[in-house]
Amino acid sequence: MNSFAARLLAWFDLYGRRDLPWQHPRTLYRVWISEVMLQQTQVRTVVPYFERFVARFPDLAALADASIDEVLALWSGLGYYSRARNLHRAAQLCRQRGELPDRFEHLLALPGIGRSTAGAILSQSLGRRHAILDGNVRRVLTRFHCLDGDPRSSENDTRLWSLAEELMPNERLADYTQAIMDLGATVCTRTAPACGGCPVRDDCKAYQRGLVSKYPMPRARRERPLRTRAFLWMSDAQQRVALAKRPAVGIWGGLFAFPDGDSIADVCHALRVEIPDGDADVTMRHEFTHFSLDMQVWCVRVECNAVEDHGLSWFTLEDALSLGLPQPVRRMIEDRL
Ligand code: SF4
């Protein structure tokens, strides 16, 4: 075994995370769910979501047979909802087989599974020799080798994949995969890495040269455009709220939210309700990967209950919280309770 892997595994035996819920039992299905949840979210946040998700959908068939609304409701608050839609779609594609495929190429062909996720699933659940390159591993290897330039450039991407493959041992692959993820998440952190406790510091070029803070080098920044959208919170005499299920494609696809439009006049005109006077009652900014959204929310009381004609349904605030809701909508409803 190479010395990087040997030292990392020895460190893992002492300090690694070995009590994560998807490790007991570490099946293809459970590791897949956890890896998709972890794609843009930290372990601490994922754990309760994972536990609720697998309690309700203990296997692939249960997930495939569920409605997308139920899946999105359990995902609500985790963000990046295309992950939930892809999980559901992939489960349906594999429904007949009853389990995920255990071949790398077949896994890669499923929606929402990229090269690193496929590698993590197979190495962790079956101990196969596949490298991973998530954000944490990318940072560790970039520092370990003092890799100059944008760490996401295609040249560095190729370099990092081949380094990740070279450093892998031939045994204890599940532990090794967890170990390198843990090292990035808990020691070689984005800010203030704890190099003094790092098992590979003797060979780490950035550490040896005193250049840790220089790596990874910053990516070329792209301006994130700002969009504004008007939302209408309608309540009736029983304090219920009118929500619409959003189209499957587009932001917050398949989730329930307040009706929205380019302007409050547009929204009210479409719903045939009086345009409220004055500015929005609530303005909040929500960040998406490619743009920022200023949500301007007007709150009105309506007497006419015929919102169903416009694709809306009334929900008590408690019932609304059991739906799949975008995070800012959930937060607003929780604040009202
Ligand atoms: S020595 Fe520091 S910079 Fe190098 S891999 Fe370890 S924690 Fe990261």
Coordinates of C-alpha atoms and ligand atoms in Angstrom, one line a residue:
M1 CA 0.0 0.0 0.0
N2 CA 1.4 3.5 -0.8
S3 CA 2.3 5.6 2.1
F4 CA -0.4 8.2 1.6
A5 CA -3.1 5.6 1.8
A6 CA -1.5 3.8 4.7
R7 CA -1.2 6.9 6.8
L8 CA -4.7 8.1 5.9
L9 CA -6.2 4.7 6.9
A10 CA -4.2 4.7 10.2
W11 CA -5.6 8.1 10.9
F12 CA -9.1 7.0 9.9
D13 CA -9.0 4.1 12.4
L14 CA -8.5 6.7 15.1
Y15 CA -10.5 9.7 14.0
G16 CA -12.6 8.8 11.0
R17 CA -16.4 8.8 10.9
R18 CA -17.6 5.2 11.3
D19 CA -21.0 5.8 12.8
L20 CA -22.8 7.5 10.0
P21 CA -26.3 6.1 9.4
W22 CA -25.7 5.0 5.8
Q23 CA -22.7 2.9 7.0
H24 CA -25.0 0.6 9.0
P25 CA -25.8 -1.3 6.8
R26 CA -23.8 0.0 3.9
T27 CA -26.0 -1.1 1.0
L28 CA -26.0 0.1 -2.5
Y29 CA -29.3 1.8 -2.0
R30 CA -28.5 3.5 1.2
V31 CA -25.1 4.7 0.1
W32 CA -26.6 6.0 -3.1
I33 CA -29.2 8.1 -1.2
S34 CA -26.6 9.5 1.1
E35 CA -24.1 10.3 -1.7
V36 CA -26.8 12.2 -3.7
M37 CA -27.8 14.1 -0.5
L38 CA -24.2 14.9 0.2
Q39 CA -23.6 16.3 -3.3
Q40 CA -24.2 19.9 -2.2
T41 CA -24.8 19.5 1.5
Q42 CA -22.8 18.9 4.7
V43 CA -22.9 15.6 6.6
R44 CA -24.4 17.3 9.7
T45 CA -27.4 18.6 7.7
V46 CA -27.9 15.4 5.7
V47 CA -28.1 13.0 8.7
P48 CA -31.7 13.8 9.8
Y49 CA -32.9 14.0 6.2
F50 CA -31.3 10.7 5.4
E51 CA -32.9 9.0 8.4
R52 CA -36.4 10.3 7.6
F53 CA -36.0 9.4 3.9
V54 CA -34.9 5.8 4.4
A55 CA -37.5 5.3 7.2
R56 CA -40.2 6.2 4.7
F57 CA -38.5 4.6 1.6
P58 CA -36.5 1.7 3.0
D59 CA -35.7 0.3 -0.4
L60 CA -35.6 1.1 -4.1
A61 CA -39.1 -0.3 -4.7
A62 CA -40.6 1.9 -2.0
L63 CA -39.0 4.9 -3.5
A64 CA -40.0 4.0 -7.1
D65 CA -43.6 3.5 -6.1
A66 CA -43.9 6.8 -4.1
S67 CA -45.4 9.9 -5.7
I68 CA -42.9 12.6 -6.6
D69 CA -44.8 15.0 -4.2
E70 CA -44.0 12.8 -1.3
V71 CA -40.4 12.5 -2.3
L72 CA -40.1 16.3 -2.6
A73 CA -41.9 16.8 0.7
L74 CA -39.2 14.7 2.4
W75 CA -36.5 16.6 0.6
S76 CA -38.0 20.0 1.4
G77 CA -35.3 22.3 3.0
L78 CA -32.3 20.4 1.6
G79 CA -32.4 22.5 -1.7
Y80 CA -31.2 21.5 -5.2
Y81 CA -34.5 19.7 -5.8
S82 CA -33.3 18.2 -9.1
R83 CA -31.4 15.7 -6.9
A84 CA -34.7 14.4 -5.5
R85 CA -36.4 14.2 -8.9
N86 CA -33.3 12.4 -10.3
L87 CA -33.4 9.9 -7.4
H88 CA -37.0 9.2 -8.0
R89 CA -36.6 8.8 -11.7
A90 CA -33.5 6.5 -11.3
A91 CA -35.5 4.4 -8.8
Q92 CA -38.3 4.0 -11.3
L93 CA -35.8 3.1 -14.1
C94 CA -34.3 0.3 -11.8
R95 CA -37.7 -0.7 -10.4
Q96 CA -37.9 -4.0 -12.3
R97 CA -34.5 -5.1 -11.3
G98 CA -35.2 -4.2 -7.6
E99 CA -31.8 -2.7 -7.0
L100 CA -29.3 -0.3 -8.5
P101 CA -26.9 -1.7 -11.1
D102 CA -23.5 -2.6 -9.6
R103 CA -21.5 -1.8 -12.8
F104 CA -19.9 1.6 -13.0
E105 CA -21.0 2.4 -16.5
H106 CA -24.6 1.4 -15.8
L107 CA -24.6 3.6 -12.6
L108 CA -23.2 6.5 -14.6
A109 CA -26.1 6.2 -17.0
L110 CA -28.7 6.9 -14.3
P111 CA -29.9 10.5 -13.8
G112 CA -28.1 12.4 -11.1
I113 CA -25.1 10.1 -10.9
G114 CA -21.7 11.5 -12.1
R115 CA -18.3 10.0 -12.1
S116 CA -17.5 10.8 -8.4
T117 CA -20.9 9.7 -7.1
A118 CA -20.7 6.4 -9.0
G119 CA -17.2 5.8 -7.6
A120 CA -18.3 6.7 -4.1
I121 CA -21.3 4.3 -4.3
L122 CA -19.3 1.3 -5.5
S123 CA -16.3 1.8 -3.3
Q124 CA -18.3 2.3 -0.2
S125 CA -21.0 -0.3 -0.6
L126 CA -19.0 -3.0 -2.5
G127 CA -15.4 -2.1 -1.7
R128 CA -14.6 -1.7 -5.5
R129 CA -11.6 0.3 -6.6
H130 CA -13.0 3.5 -7.9
A131 CA -11.7 7.0 -7.2
I132 CA -13.8 9.9 -6.1
L133 CA -13.3 13.6 -6.5
D134 CA -15.8 15.6 -4.6
G135 CA -15.1 19.1 -3.4
N136 CA -13.3 17.9 -0.2
V137 CA -11.0 15.5 -2.1
R138 CA -10.3 18.1 -4.7
R139 CA -9.1 20.6 -2.1
V140 CA -6.9 18.0 -0.3
L141 CA -5.2 16.9 -3.6
T142 CA -4.8 20.5 -4.9
R143 CA -2.9 21.4 -1.7
F144 CA -1.1 18.1 -1.5
H145 CA 0.4 18.7 -4.9
C146 CA 0.4 22.5 -5.0
L147 CA -1.7 22.5 -8.2
D148 CA -1.7 26.0 -9.7
G149 CA -4.5 27.6 -11.6
D150 CA -8.3 27.2 -11.5
P151 CA -8.9 23.9 -9.7
R152 CA -12.0 23.3 -11.9
S153 CA -10.2 23.9 -15.3
S154 CA -10.4 20.9 -17.5
E155 CA -6.6 20.5 -17.4
N156 CA -6.6 20.4 -13.6
D157 CA -9.6 18.2 -13.6
T158 CA -7.8 15.5 -15.6
R159 CA -4.8 15.9 -13.4
L160 CA -6.8 15.5 -10.2
W161 CA -8.6 12.5 -11.4
S162 CA -5.4 10.7 -12.2
L163 CA -3.8 11.7 -8.9
A164 CA -6.9 10.5 -7.1
E165 CA -6.6 7.1 -8.9
E166 CA -2.9 6.8 -8.2
L167 CA -3.2 7.3 -4.5
M168 CA -5.9 4.7 -4.0
P169 CA -4.9 1.5 -2.2
N170 CA -5.9 -2.0 -3.3
E171 CA -7.6 -2.9 -0.1
R172 CA -10.0 -1.3 2.4
L173 CA -11.5 0.8 -0.4
A174 CA -14.7 1.7 1.5
D175 CA -12.7 3.0 4.5
Y176 CA -10.2 4.8 2.2
T177 CA -13.0 6.6 0.4
Q178 CA -14.6 7.7 3.7
A179 CA -11.2 8.6 5.0
I180 CA -10.2 11.0 2.2
M181 CA -13.6 12.6 2.4
D182 CA -13.3 13.0 6.2
L183 CA -9.8 14.5 5.9
G184 CA -11.1 17.2 3.6
A185 CA -14.2 17.8 5.7
T186 CA -12.6 17.9 9.1
V187 CA -8.9 18.6 8.8
C188 CA -8.0 20.0 5.4
T189 CA -10.9 22.5 5.6
R190 CA -11.5 25.4 3.3
T191 CA -10.4 27.9 5.9
A192 CA -7.9 27.4 8.7
P193 CA -6.9 23.8 7.9
A194 CA -5.6 21.9 10.9
C195 CA -2.3 20.8 9.3
G196 CA -0.7 20.0 12.7
G197 CA -3.1 17.0 13.0
C198 CA -2.9 15.9 9.3
P199 CA -1.6 12.4 8.7
V200 CA -0.1 13.3 5.3
R201 CA 1.5 16.6 6.2
D202 CA 5.1 15.3 5.7
D203 CA 4.4 14.8 2.0
C204 CA 2.1 17.7 1.5
K205 CA 3.8 20.2 -0.8
A206 CA 1.7 23.2 0.3
Y207 CA 2.4 22.5 3.9
Q208 CA 6.1 21.9 3.4
R209 CA 6.5 25.1 1.4
G210 CA 4.3 27.2 3.8
L211 CA 1.8 27.8 1.0
V212 CA -1.3 26.2 2.3
S213 CA -3.3 29.5 2.2
K214 CA -2.5 29.9 -1.5
Y215 CA -4.3 26.7 -2.5
P216 CA -6.7 26.0 -4.0
M217 CA -6.3 29.1 -6.1
P218 CA -9.4 31.2 -6.6
R219 CA -11.6 30.4 -9.5
A220 CA -12.4 33.1 -12.1
R221 CA -15.4 34.9 -10.6
R222 CA -18.5 35.2 -12.6
E223 CA -21.0 37.9 -11.7
R224 CA -24.2 36.3 -10.5
P225 CA -27.2 38.1 -12.1
L226 CA -30.0 39.4 -9.9
R227 CA -33.6 38.7 -10.9
T228 CA -36.7 40.0 -9.2
R229 CA -40.0 38.2 -9.1
A230 CA -43.4 39.1 -7.5
F231 CA -45.2 36.6 -5.3
L232 CA -48.7 36.7 -3.8
W233 CA -49.5 35.2 -0.4
M234 CA -53.3 34.9 -0.4
S235 CA -55.1 33.9 2.8
D236 CA -58.7 33.3 3.3
A237 CA -61.0 33.8 6.3
Q238 CA -59.7 30.5 7.9
Q239 CA -56.1 31.7 7.6
R240 CA -55.4 29.1 4.9
V241 CA -52.8 29.9 2.3
A242 CA -53.2 29.4 -1.5
L243 CA -50.3 27.5 -3.1
A244 CA -49.7 26.3 -6.6
K245 CA -47.7 23.3 -7.7
R246 CA -44.9 24.6 -9.9
P247 CA -44.2 23.0 -13.3
A248 CA -41.8 20.0 -13.2
V249 CA -39.2 21.9 -15.2
G250 CA -37.6 25.2 -14.0
I251 CA -36.8 26.6 -10.6
W252 CA -38.3 24.7 -7.7
G253 CA -39.8 22.2 -10.2
G254 CA -42.7 20.2 -8.7
L255 CA -42.7 22.1 -5.4
F256 CA -45.6 24.1 -4.0
A257 CA -45.2 27.9 -3.8
F258 CA -47.1 31.2 -3.8
P259 CA -48.3 32.2 -7.3
D260 CA -45.7 34.4 -8.9
G261 CA -45.1 36.6 -12.0
D262 CA -42.9 39.3 -13.4
S263 CA -44.9 42.0 -11.5
I264 CA -47.6 42.0 -8.8
A265 CA -50.0 43.4 -11.4
D266 CA -49.4 40.4 -13.7
V267 CA -50.0 38.0 -10.8
C268 CA -53.2 39.7 -9.7
H269 CA -54.4 40.1 -13.2
A270 CA -54.0 36.4 -13.9
L271 CA -55.8 35.4 -10.7
R272 CA -58.4 38.1 -11.0
V273 CA -57.8 39.6 -7.6
E274 CA -57.4 43.3 -6.7
I275 CA -53.9 44.7 -7.0
P276 CA -52.6 45.5 -3.5
D277 CA -51.5 49.1 -2.8
G278 CA -47.9 49.9 -1.9
D279 CA -44.7 48.0 -1.8
A280 CA -44.2 44.3 -1.1
D281 CA -44.8 43.2 2.5
V282 CA -41.8 41.0 2.5
T283 CA -38.6 41.1 0.4
M284 CA -36.1 38.3 0.7
R285 CA -33.1 37.3 -1.4
H286 CA -32.6 33.7 -2.3
E287 CA -29.4 32.4 -3.9
F288 CA -29.4 29.9 -6.8
T289 CA -26.3 28.5 -8.4
H290 CA -26.5 30.8 -11.4
F291 CA -28.4 33.8 -10.2
S292 CA -29.8 35.6 -7.1
L293 CA -33.5 36.0 -6.8
D294 CA -35.2 38.9 -5.0
M295 CA -38.6 37.6 -3.9
Q296 CA -41.1 40.4 -3.4
V297 CA -44.1 39.0 -1.5
W298 CA -47.4 40.8 -1.2
C299 CA -49.8 39.4 1.4
V300 CA -53.6 39.8 0.8
R301 CA -56.8 38.5 2.3
V302 CA -59.3 37.2 -0.3
E303 CA -62.9 36.5 0.2
C304 CA -63.5 34.4 -2.9
N305 CA -62.3 30.9 -2.5
A306 CA -62.4 29.8 -6.1
V307 CA -58.6 29.7 -6.5
E308 CA -58.8 26.1 -7.8
D309 CA -59.7 27.6 -11.2
H310 CA -56.2 29.0 -11.3
G311 CA -54.4 25.8 -10.4
L312 CA -54.1 26.8 -6.7
S313 CA -55.3 24.9 -3.6
W314 CA -55.9 26.1 -0.1
F315 CA -53.8 24.6 2.8
T316 CA -53.8 25.3 6.5
L317 CA -50.3 26.5 7.5
E318 CA -49.7 23.2 9.3
D319 CA -50.7 21.1 6.2
A320 CA -48.6 23.3 3.9
L321 CA -45.5 22.4 5.9
S322 CA -46.0 18.7 5.0
L323 CA -45.6 19.6 1.3
G324 CA -42.5 20.0 -0.8
L325 CA -41.8 23.7 -0.4
P326 CA -38.9 25.9 -1.5
Q327 CA -36.9 26.9 1.5
P328 CA -37.9 30.6 1.6
V329 CA -41.6 29.7 1.3
R330 CA -41.2 27.2 4.2
R331 CA -39.5 29.9 6.3
M332 CA -42.2 32.4 5.7
I333 CA -45.0 29.9 6.6
E334 CA -43.1 28.8 9.7
D335 CA -42.7 32.4 10.8
R336 CA -46.5 32.8 10.6
L337 CA -47.3 29.9 12.8
Ligands
SF4_1 S1 -1.0 19.2 5.5 FE1 -2.6 20.7 5.6 S2 -2.9 21.4 3.5 FE2 -1.7 19.5 3.4 S3 -3.3 17.9 3.1 FE3 -2.9 18.1 5.3 S4 -4.4 19.6 6.1 FE4 -4.3 19.8 3.9

